[in-house]
Amino acid sequence: MEFGPILRSLLRNKTGALLIALQIMVTLTVIVNAIYIIQERSQHMTKPSGLDEANITHILSIGYGESFNAEATTDNDLRVLRGMTGVADATVINAIPVSSSGSSNGYMVEPGRLELAVMAAQYRSDDHAISTMGLELIAGENFSPNEIVRHEPGTARTDTSVIVTRAMAEALYPDDAAETTIGRIFYAADDTALQIKGIVERLQVPWPSADFAENSVIYPEIELDGGNYYLVRHEPGYRDENLPRVEETLAAQNDTRVLRENQTFEQTRTITFIPDNAMTSILSIVVSILMFITGLGIVGLAVFTINRRRRQIGTRRALGAGHIQILRYFLVENFVISTVGVIFGAIMTVALNMFLVNNFDLAPLQWYFVPAGMAVLLVLGQLAVVGPAWRASRMSPATATRNI
Amino acid sequence: MLQMTNIGKTFLTGQVQTKALDQINLEVDEGEFVTITGPSGCGKTTFLNIAGLLENATAGQYLLDGEDVSRLGDRQRAKLRNQKIGFIFQSFNLMPDLNLFDNVDVPLRYRGLGRGERHQRIEEALTNVGLWSRRKHLPAQLSGGQQQRVAIARALAGSPRFLLADEPTGNLDSKTAAGVMSLLHEINAKGTTIIMVTHDPVLAQNSRRNIDILDGQIRDDARRNTAAVA
């Protein structure tokens, strides 16, 4: 192995090699952080909501005018929706999971200890919420119909029973298994006492990138403020057929309201993640272009140095180098350059990630991204140089005696 | 040691066939100092390339130490070049980014010798040409004559069966050239066979044996009893 002479030769002829090492350093820094951001976004986008997503649709009903009766309309809408062919169940709710819009609150195990508050989304719905969303009740009980409160705007909240997610129970009582927290009382930020009646396995909050993405509390309340989301779970195979019928049916019940957002849960997801999808697409393109340019740079340098050293290669062949030794020379040379690039690139990668963590609320990079990125660029370098190096290795030893 | 029978070399350029060498019959014995002369384009360099296993003949048989090397594969030819032949080029062909030590080391590494043996051979070869003290220098820091001495050291370090020199004094002034020729004669006097291509009629006249090539064929193969050192 000619590692020593190659290193010494590179040190005496630095410019081209340094430029490539610099390019590799920048590429590693950008691609590792970009891929990490892509992966983090993808995790948000694919995180399960806990809902029976394939069969759920929702529609927003907003009443207007003095004659609009929120309570009567809600009761009638729910009765009609639940009676539709192909509808498994329907409920009214204040916010749609993964939709980017909803309300949150801080919750404590002791009243007044706001500094220890656990953040969670608050959903207000009825005893059909679990069935409609297709949630898995892992402990306790569902609400009974007679404990559902009709809540007029502006009235104070009262102590009540709630259903929480497993993640919420574990956040409130980290030392206990979630199933053992049934019956315990915790407090909302306004010191309202809330008793855990049931626990569901999972129900995502409306904001997928929130760091409390699975902390949810369901209140047995129907808000009578004129604006209702209706969640509808359809029997398998009925969703697409029923989607327009839901709007037509509700529109026929009442002409003092507008209906909007009649969409499937899949559409809700797509709309919510438009910015994330755009960002991951742009970052993927940037990563691909950077990798391509770096590959081209390495090929370019290899072709340039090989053309510049044709006589040297011929001389080496004359002095006894076989094809493999010439090929190995350029592969080792590229490995040395790439190694310098990836070592400095690793340092820059961590530095950029620290900057992003401090300024853009990004989670710290998982350690294995750095060595994985280094390995990918080392392999890219070897792949890029193997073509020119192979052609060099086929050069005739008689090149040594030609005037070139 | 070196025996060529009916060696020919034809180049094909498009539809045109060019005979660079035709019916070359030649024997070189161990310890000889042979000069090859002839006008430009007569086939001297092609002869040297074939003798040095840098390219294959298209006709004839070439025996090296009794072994037929006419049809060997690239790997075997590379191995034979490395072990049996030392090359000295007109333009020295040193690696500009390597110091003298590393330059002489190049063929020894290809032979797969151990670090200690390589060091010993390099020291001996550079000492023989008077440049051991400058082993850390780069070729560009030396004069033309000194660079050619390094090339000679590189050729000798592998203890080859014979040296092939392609116009070794072609890029040197007459005084420096005389020094290099003196060194080559010393090496020959110690038993190393040398085949040297040259344009210089004085060098040719002073060698024990001169082969004159014209149009790819041997025109004259003259042997003399004594040789003067140029």
XYZ file of C-alpha atoms in Angstrom:
634
model
C 0.000 0.000 0.000
C 1.376 3.415 -0.978
C -0.438 5.365 1.702
C 2.622 7.325 2.851
C 3.861 8.498 -0.579
C 0.277 9.357 -1.626
C -0.218 11.465 1.494
C 3.117 13.227 1.037
C 2.386 13.806 -2.639
C -1.014 15.328 -1.793
C 0.526 17.577 0.837
C 2.869 18.977 -1.831
C 0.049 19.479 -4.307
C -2.816 20.643 -2.172
C -5.089 22.986 -4.117
C -7.238 20.584 -6.114
C -7.440 18.059 -3.283
C -8.370 20.754 -0.751
C -11.162 22.026 -2.985
C -12.637 18.545 -3.222
C -12.219 17.980 0.525
C -13.988 21.309 1.107
C -16.801 20.269 -1.230
C -17.160 16.959 0.604
C -17.178 18.813 3.941
C -19.973 21.168 2.836
C -21.933 18.308 1.252
C -21.745 16.202 4.400
C -22.757 19.153 6.578
C -25.781 19.985 4.461
C -26.980 16.495 3.561
C -26.795 15.022 7.046
C -28.764 17.903 8.536
C -31.172 17.934 5.590
C -31.774 14.180 5.776
C -32.262 14.467 9.515
C -34.878 17.195 9.011
C -36.537 15.095 6.285
C -36.617 12.089 8.589
C -38.002 14.115 11.494
C -40.740 15.582 9.279
C -41.523 12.156 7.845
C -41.947 10.795 11.358
C -44.455 13.573 12.111
C -46.284 12.860 8.875
C -46.549 9.118 9.414
C -47.226 9.115 13.143
C -50.448 7.174 13.815
C -53.292 9.359 15.055
C -55.098 6.578 16.922
C -58.138 7.078 14.681
C -59.672 4.683 12.146
C -58.289 7.013 9.484
C -59.395 5.052 6.420
C -63.093 5.346 7.266
C -63.407 8.782 8.866
C -64.614 12.053 7.374
C -65.455 15.361 8.996
C -67.528 18.421 8.159
C -67.710 21.862 9.767
C -71.128 23.415 10.451
C -71.295 27.133 11.302
C -74.675 28.558 12.252
C -75.625 32.176 11.691
C -78.639 34.382 12.269
C -80.772 34.864 15.324
C -83.043 31.945 14.491
C -80.178 29.444 14.585
C -80.601 27.041 17.484
C -77.276 25.411 18.217
C -78.521 22.707 20.580
C -81.477 21.630 18.439
C -79.374 21.673 15.285
C -76.639 19.578 16.882
C -79.065 17.006 18.243
C -80.864 16.758 14.913
C -77.629 16.605 12.862
C -76.245 13.789 15.010
C -79.514 11.840 14.802
C -79.608 12.199 11.015
C -75.933 11.345 10.513
C -76.133 8.249 12.742
C -79.147 7.088 10.744
C -77.463 7.310 7.351
C -76.821 4.111 5.447
C -73.201 3.037 5.750
C -72.453 5.267 8.756
C -71.019 3.358 11.715
C -71.209 6.274 14.154
C -70.996 10.067 14.334
C -70.063 12.584 16.979
C -69.657 16.296 17.512
C -66.246 17.614 18.510
C -64.497 20.943 18.984
C -61.341 20.098 16.988
C -60.092 17.528 14.497
C -56.874 15.622 15.318
C -53.902 16.361 13.003
C -55.769 19.334 11.488
C -53.450 22.049 12.904
C -56.369 23.761 14.623
C -57.600 23.153 18.179
C -57.093 24.201 21.775
C -54.638 23.118 24.442
C -54.314 23.563 28.178
C -51.856 22.959 30.978
C -52.694 20.225 33.523
C -51.272 19.528 36.986
C -51.569 16.784 39.607
C -51.700 19.452 42.326
C -53.795 22.610 41.958
C -51.912 25.863 41.435
C -48.618 24.188 40.412
C -48.571 25.728 36.939
C -44.779 25.414 36.758
C -45.276 21.619 36.717
C -48.075 21.711 34.142
C -48.247 19.047 31.442
C -49.503 20.386 28.125
C -52.302 18.546 26.320
C -54.917 19.075 23.648
C -58.481 19.377 24.912
C -61.199 17.703 22.933
C -64.874 18.250 23.823
C -67.188 15.569 22.563
C -69.894 13.126 23.626
C -70.224 9.449 24.513
C -69.862 8.545 20.817
C -66.333 9.987 20.561
C -64.469 6.714 21.233
C -66.660 4.698 18.917
C -66.636 7.279 16.117
C -62.904 7.833 16.134
C -62.247 4.114 16.528
C -60.079 4.674 19.630
C -58.910 1.774 21.761
C -60.141 2.048 25.366
C -57.440 0.318 27.434
C -58.746 1.067 30.954
C -61.789 2.528 32.723
C -65.049 3.369 31.024
C -66.548 5.480 28.284
C -68.789 8.442 29.162
C -72.458 7.608 29.774
C -75.020 9.624 27.777
C -76.368 11.360 30.879
C -73.040 12.870 31.901
C -72.612 14.832 28.650
C -72.857 18.548 29.458
C -74.229 21.117 26.993
C -71.871 24.003 27.461
C -73.106 27.493 26.659
C -70.451 30.032 25.622
C -69.206 32.139 28.514
C -70.229 29.784 31.301
C -67.605 28.581 33.756
C -66.143 25.078 33.544
C -67.061 22.679 36.304
C -65.366 19.669 37.824
C -65.913 16.627 35.644
C -64.726 13.190 34.604
C -62.459 12.959 31.551
C -60.920 10.386 29.280
C -57.178 10.756 28.685
C -54.631 9.103 26.434
C -52.044 6.658 27.763
C -49.320 9.242 27.012
C -51.199 11.864 29.077
C -51.667 9.514 32.033
C -47.969 8.630 31.935
C -46.998 12.308 31.683
C -49.104 13.151 34.761
C -48.048 10.097 36.760
C -44.652 9.042 35.400
C -44.047 6.515 38.199
C -47.270 4.566 37.654
C -48.635 2.359 34.930
C -51.292 4.241 32.972
C -53.969 1.631 33.736
C -53.620 2.244 37.500
C -54.484 5.927 37.274
C -58.234 5.414 36.787
C -60.148 7.479 39.342
C -57.297 9.852 40.088
C -57.944 13.560 40.082
C -55.797 16.152 38.352
C -56.340 19.827 37.621
C -56.664 22.129 34.636
C -54.854 25.482 34.616
C -58.011 27.146 36.048
C -57.898 24.599 38.930
C -60.963 22.704 37.643
C -60.752 19.167 39.092
C -60.763 16.401 36.509
C -61.185 12.713 37.390
C -59.804 10.106 35.028
C -62.701 7.920 33.933
C -61.144 6.156 31.008
C -57.824 5.790 29.168
C -57.414 5.357 25.408
C -54.299 3.962 23.808
C -53.680 6.880 21.455
C -55.286 10.100 20.229
C -53.019 12.579 18.522
C -53.321 16.302 19.191
C -54.190 18.666 16.300
C -50.517 19.782 15.964
C -48.350 16.880 14.803
C -45.013 18.603 15.478
C -45.921 19.504 19.081
C -43.676 17.867 21.672
C -46.855 16.682 23.460
C -48.213 15.062 20.267
C -50.103 12.294 22.081
C -51.230 14.133 25.229
C -55.003 14.492 24.857
C -57.894 15.002 27.266
C -61.502 14.352 26.185
C -64.192 16.284 28.077
C -67.845 15.082 28.106
C -69.047 18.371 26.716
C -70.826 19.676 23.647
C -70.043 23.302 22.967
C -73.079 25.273 21.854
C -71.249 28.163 20.218
C -72.736 27.621 16.757
C -69.668 26.048 15.212
C -69.468 22.240 15.272
C -67.199 19.716 13.711
C -69.015 16.485 12.959
C -66.822 13.422 12.800
C -68.347 10.529 10.907
C -67.032 6.972 10.800
C -68.330 5.034 7.830
C -68.696 1.325 7.408
C -65.777 -0.043 5.360
C -66.327 0.759 1.667
C -68.926 3.514 2.261
C -66.670 6.515 2.900
C -66.289 7.872 -0.622
C -69.906 7.192 -1.499
C -71.139 8.862 1.704
C -68.861 11.900 1.587
C -71.084 14.036 -0.686
C -74.230 12.604 0.892
C -73.194 13.858 4.347
C -73.095 17.429 3.070
C -76.351 17.077 1.094
C -78.143 15.540 4.079
C -76.992 18.198 6.550
C -77.714 21.012 4.097
C -81.284 19.742 3.798
C -81.797 19.908 7.573
C -81.107 23.567 8.167
C -80.624 26.638 5.964
C -79.279 28.957 8.651
C -75.760 27.629 8.601
C -72.879 27.073 6.223
C -71.108 23.766 5.740
C -67.389 23.614 5.039
C -64.407 21.259 5.053
C -66.347 18.183 4.024
C -63.281 15.978 3.704
C -61.795 12.602 4.465
C -59.200 12.198 7.194
C -56.639 11.456 4.478
C -57.395 14.855 2.911
C -57.016 16.492 6.327
C -53.594 14.897 6.664
C -52.566 15.999 3.175
C -53.624 19.610 3.830
C -51.911 19.706 7.219
C -48.674 18.409 5.822
C -48.453 20.566 2.676
C -45.615 22.682 4.163
C -43.797 19.599 5.481
C -44.146 17.817 2.149
C -42.865 20.883 0.318
C -39.915 21.167 2.670
C -38.974 17.493 2.399
C -39.264 17.658 -1.402
C -37.033 20.732 -1.611
C -34.511 19.264 0.825
C -34.500 15.945 -1.077
C -33.769 17.824 -4.309
C -30.998 19.821 -2.609
C -29.464 16.610 -1.219
C -29.611 14.897 -4.625
C -28.111 17.897 -6.442
C -25.350 18.280 -3.865
C -24.463 14.588 -4.039
C -24.447 14.775 -7.839
C -22.271 17.907 -7.907
C -19.850 16.425 -5.397
C -19.680 13.218 -7.420
C -19.015 15.258 -10.559
C -16.352 17.264 -8.733
C -14.561 14.091 -7.707
C -14.814 12.665 -11.232
C -13.556 15.999 -12.621
C -10.559 16.118 -10.302
C -9.745 12.472 -11.007
C -9.929 12.987 -14.794
C -7.866 16.168 -14.520
C -5.145 14.628 -12.367
C -5.039 11.493 -14.510
C -4.631 13.518 -17.702
C -1.959 15.625 -16.020
C -0.135 12.502 -14.878
C -0.345 10.347 -17.991
C 3.415 10.005 -18.226
C 3.673 9.285 -14.495
C 1.088 6.544 -14.850
C 2.940 5.143 -17.878
C 6.182 5.274 -15.895
C 4.610 3.481 -12.958
C 3.318 0.839 -15.360
C 6.824 0.548 -16.899
C 8.328 0.155 -13.434
C 6.081 -2.811 -12.735
C 2.651 -1.533 -11.653
C -0.202 -3.772 -12.779
C -3.753 -2.598 -13.472
C -4.785 -3.199 -9.870
C -1.938 -1.128 -8.421
C -2.806 1.895 -10.587
C -6.501 1.519 -9.775
C -5.677 1.223 -6.076
C -3.441 4.303 -6.205
C -6.297 6.554 -7.284
C -8.805 4.912 -4.953
C -6.461 5.398 -1.994
C -5.738 8.969 -3.066
C -9.480 9.699 -3.210
C -9.969 7.968 0.137
C -7.359 10.223 1.755
C -8.975 13.377 0.298
C -12.487 12.207 1.201
C -11.423 11.250 4.724
C -10.110 14.769 5.354
C -13.395 16.122 3.937
C -15.642 13.907 6.042
C -13.696 14.500 9.275
C -14.079 18.269 8.978
C -17.572 17.706 7.586
C -18.529 15.760 10.730
C -17.418 18.657 12.923
C -19.332 21.146 10.764
C -22.394 18.857 10.729
C -22.579 18.839 14.523
C -21.949 22.599 14.640
C -24.761 23.303 12.150
C -27.091 20.987 14.037
C -26.328 22.806 17.310
C -27.131 26.081 15.557
C -30.426 24.661 14.239
C -31.315 23.211 17.649
C -30.666 26.552 19.350
C -32.398 28.730 16.778
C -35.086 26.667 15.059
C -36.443 24.303 17.715
C -35.055 21.204 16.006
C -34.274 18.094 18.035
C -30.552 17.266 18.359
C -29.144 15.012 15.663
C -29.036 11.320 16.530
C -25.365 10.320 16.722
C -25.492 7.639 14.034
C -26.443 10.132 11.319
C -22.866 11.481 11.314
C -20.951 8.204 10.762
C -23.638 7.069 8.307
C -23.217 10.307 6.308
C -19.424 9.938 6.421
C -19.677 6.377 5.120
C -22.055 7.399 2.323
C -19.696 10.157 1.134
C -16.651 7.892 1.322
C -18.494 5.342 -0.818
C -19.686 8.104 -3.181
C -16.065 9.242 -3.566
C -14.857 5.738 -4.352
C -17.688 5.174 -6.850
C -16.992 8.514 -8.527
C -13.278 7.842 -8.930
C -13.468 4.205 -9.960
C -14.318 4.995 -13.616
C -11.443 7.407 -14.298
C -9.089 5.243 -12.200
C -10.058 2.163 -14.205
C -9.273 3.975 -17.468
C -5.934 5.093 -16.008
C -5.128 1.530 -15.025
C -5.629 0.428 -18.647
C -3.053 2.949 -19.875
C -0.222 1.333 -21.829
C 3.184 1.279 -20.114
C 4.611 2.468 -23.433
C 3.117 5.898 -22.549
C 6.285 6.347 -20.497
C 8.456 6.539 -23.633
C 6.131 8.773 -25.653
C 6.547 12.505 -25.891
C 3.334 13.761 -24.255
C 20.041 -13.491 -22.151
C 17.878 -11.643 -24.683
C 16.998 -13.331 -27.954
C 14.681 -11.956 -30.647
C 13.715 -14.010 -33.688
C 11.867 -12.465 -36.643
C 10.307 -9.825 -34.383
C 7.870 -7.530 -36.181
C 5.562 -4.762 -35.111
C 2.747 -3.430 -37.271
C 0.558 -0.496 -36.298
C -2.881 -0.162 -37.780
C -4.067 3.427 -38.214
C -7.527 3.379 -39.766
C -7.073 1.396 -42.974
C -3.317 2.034 -43.116
C -0.825 -0.553 -41.853
C 2.566 0.757 -40.774
C 5.462 -1.614 -40.200
C 7.505 -0.161 -37.351
C 9.745 -3.225 -37.034
C 10.315 -6.009 -39.512
C 12.280 -9.257 -39.187
C 14.397 -8.235 -36.218
C 16.832 -10.983 -35.285
C 19.044 -10.225 -32.352
C 20.870 -11.805 -29.437
C 22.278 -9.873 -26.505
C 24.529 -11.623 -24.035
C 24.948 -10.943 -20.375
C 27.265 -8.019 -19.593
C 27.040 -6.393 -23.028
C 26.700 -2.653 -23.593
C 24.679 -2.261 -26.785
C 23.746 1.015 -28.412
C 20.834 1.272 -30.830
C 21.037 4.017 -33.414
C 19.091 5.163 -36.419
C 17.257 8.178 -37.769
C 14.026 9.481 -36.217
C 11.067 7.216 -36.922
C 13.244 4.201 -37.791
C 11.734 2.088 -35.016
C 14.282 2.557 -32.196
C 11.672 3.388 -29.541
C 9.379 0.594 -30.730
C 12.312 -1.801 -30.409
C 12.969 -0.524 -26.907
C 9.290 -0.851 -25.968
C 9.222 -4.464 -27.122
C 12.552 -5.299 -25.492
C 11.320 -3.704 -22.280
C 7.968 -5.539 -22.430
C 6.160 -2.198 -22.605
C 4.297 -3.471 -25.650
C 3.953 -6.756 -27.487
C 5.391 -7.586 -30.887
C 2.875 -8.532 -33.561
C 5.199 -11.178 -35.037
C 8.174 -13.306 -34.022
C 9.504 -14.723 -30.805
C 11.185 -12.982 -27.887
C 13.073 -15.039 -25.313
C 14.216 -13.440 -22.074
C 16.529 -15.650 -20.011
C 15.272 -18.535 -22.110
C 11.605 -17.820 -21.343
C 9.280 -16.983 -24.221
C 7.779 -13.629 -23.276
C 6.212 -12.843 -26.665
C 2.651 -13.635 -25.669
C 2.547 -12.971 -21.938
C -0.435 -11.272 -20.311
C -0.252 -7.794 -18.837
C 0.213 -8.986 -15.267
C 3.113 -11.301 -16.080
C 4.788 -8.649 -18.226
C 4.436 -6.103 -15.400
C 6.046 -8.566 -13.002
C 8.938 -9.265 -15.393
C 9.481 -5.539 -16.028
C 9.622 -4.967 -12.319
C 12.021 -7.818 -11.577
C 14.296 -8.028 -14.611
C 14.378 -4.669 -16.376
C 15.544 -1.244 -15.307
C 14.349 1.760 -17.341
C 16.099 5.053 -17.893
C 14.118 7.627 -19.859
C 15.194 10.657 -21.837
C 12.992 12.970 -19.697
C 13.963 11.141 -16.480
C 10.276 10.425 -15.720
C 10.621 11.054 -11.998
C 7.476 11.655 -9.922
C 7.591 15.416 -9.308
C 5.618 15.279 -6.053
C 7.780 12.569 -4.478
C 11.198 13.106 -2.923
C 14.197 11.143 -4.192
C 13.782 8.407 -1.590
C 10.128 7.833 -2.518
C 10.967 7.963 -6.238
C 13.510 5.165 -5.940
C 11.042 3.320 -3.723
C 8.324 3.144 -6.433
C 9.411 -0.091 -8.209
C 10.470 -1.700 -4.931
C 6.967 -1.264 -3.501
C 5.482 -2.870 -6.593
C 7.769 -5.838 -5.968
C 6.303 -6.171 -2.494
C 9.625 -5.962 -0.634
C 9.650 -5.319 3.111
C 10.332 -1.882 4.551
C 13.824 -2.751 5.790
C 15.026 -4.275 2.528
C 13.584 -1.379 0.535
C 15.387 1.127 2.726
C 18.674 -0.722 2.354
C 18.356 -0.925 -1.447
C 17.361 2.743 -1.768
C 20.272 3.856 0.387
C 22.693 1.748 -1.630
C 21.339 2.934 -4.995
C 21.295 6.631 -4.063
C 24.749 6.348 -2.492
C 26.067 4.786 -5.729
C 24.916 7.826 -7.700
C 26.123 10.215 -4.986
C 22.717 11.557 -3.972
C 21.874 9.844 -0.663
C 22.392 13.081 1.230
C 19.698 14.705 -0.918
C 17.130 11.953 -0.509
C 14.564 14.360 0.969
C 14.784 16.729 -1.966
C 12.215 16.922 -4.728
C 13.306 16.298 -8.333
C 12.681 19.954 -9.203
C 15.383 20.935 -6.703
C 18.016 19.027 -8.697
C 19.855 19.691 -11.959
C 19.050 17.636 -15.063
C 22.126 15.478 -14.599
C 21.279 14.800 -10.974
C 17.702 13.896 -11.930
C 19.001 11.383 -14.443
C 21.250 9.926 -11.747
C 18.172 9.467 -9.550
C 16.462 7.703 -12.468
C 19.526 5.445 -12.781
C 19.403 4.757 -9.046
C 15.703 3.882 -9.383
C 16.511 1.516 -12.260
C 19.361 -0.134 -10.345
C 17.669 -0.442 -6.959
C 15.731 -3.479 -8.123
C 18.931 -5.281 -9.261
C 17.617 -5.813 -12.815
C 19.025 -8.272 -15.361
C 19.494 -5.407 -17.828
C 18.998 -1.672 -18.179
C 17.078 -0.131 -21.070
C 18.034 3.476 -21.622
C 16.061 5.666 -23.996
C 18.265 8.622 -25.020
C 19.489 9.015 -21.410
C 21.664 12.000 -22.332
C 19.239 13.570 -24.802
C 18.164 16.323 -22.415
C 21.587 17.008 -20.909
C 24.464 19.297 -21.789
C 27.630 17.568 -23.012
C 29.517 17.772 -19.706
C 26.613 16.397 -17.697
C 25.966 13.802 -20.401
C 29.581 12.633 -20.102
C 29.078 12.189 -16.367
C 25.941 10.106 -16.892
C 27.658 7.970 -19.554
C 30.587 7.445 -17.246
C 28.191 6.201 -14.596
C 26.494 3.850 -17.062
C 29.866 2.399 -18.095
C 30.760 1.873 -14.452
C 27.499 0.018 -13.959
C 28.170 -2.047 -17.063
C 31.684 -2.783 -15.856
C 30.162 -4.300 -12.724
C 28.225 -6.747 -14.914
C 24.872 -5.138 -15.684
C 23.788 -5.483 -19.307
C 22.793 -2.181 -20.910
C 20.837 -1.518 -24.097
C 20.785 2.144 -24.956
C 18.941 3.988 -27.714
C 20.824 7.091 -28.816
C 21.041 9.700 -31.526
C 24.597 10.591 -30.617
C 27.102 9.071 -33.142
C 29.991 9.567 -30.705
C 28.272 7.444 -28.056
C 27.522 4.818 -30.675
C 31.142 4.706 -31.900
C 32.418 4.306 -28.364
C 30.237 1.344 -27.444
C 31.419 -2.240 -27.839
C 28.408 -3.046 -29.970
C 26.222 -0.789 -32.055
C 23.063 -1.843 -33.842
C 21.898 0.516 -36.549
C 18.207 0.389 -37.457
C 16.691 1.777 -40.656
C 13.062 1.491 -41.690
C 12.333 -1.016 -38.992
C 15.148 -3.396 -39.928
C 18.640 -3.943 -38.581
C 20.996 -2.378 -41.127
C 24.224 -2.985 -39.252
C 25.310 -4.856 -36.115
C 28.890 -3.742 -35.424
C 31.023 -5.188 -32.607
C 34.266 -3.633 -31.449
C 36.939 -5.055 -29.204
C 37.238 -2.051 -26.912
C 35.016 0.752 -25.823
C 36.082 4.179 -24.759
C 34.271 5.892 -22.005
C 32.543 8.946 -23.426
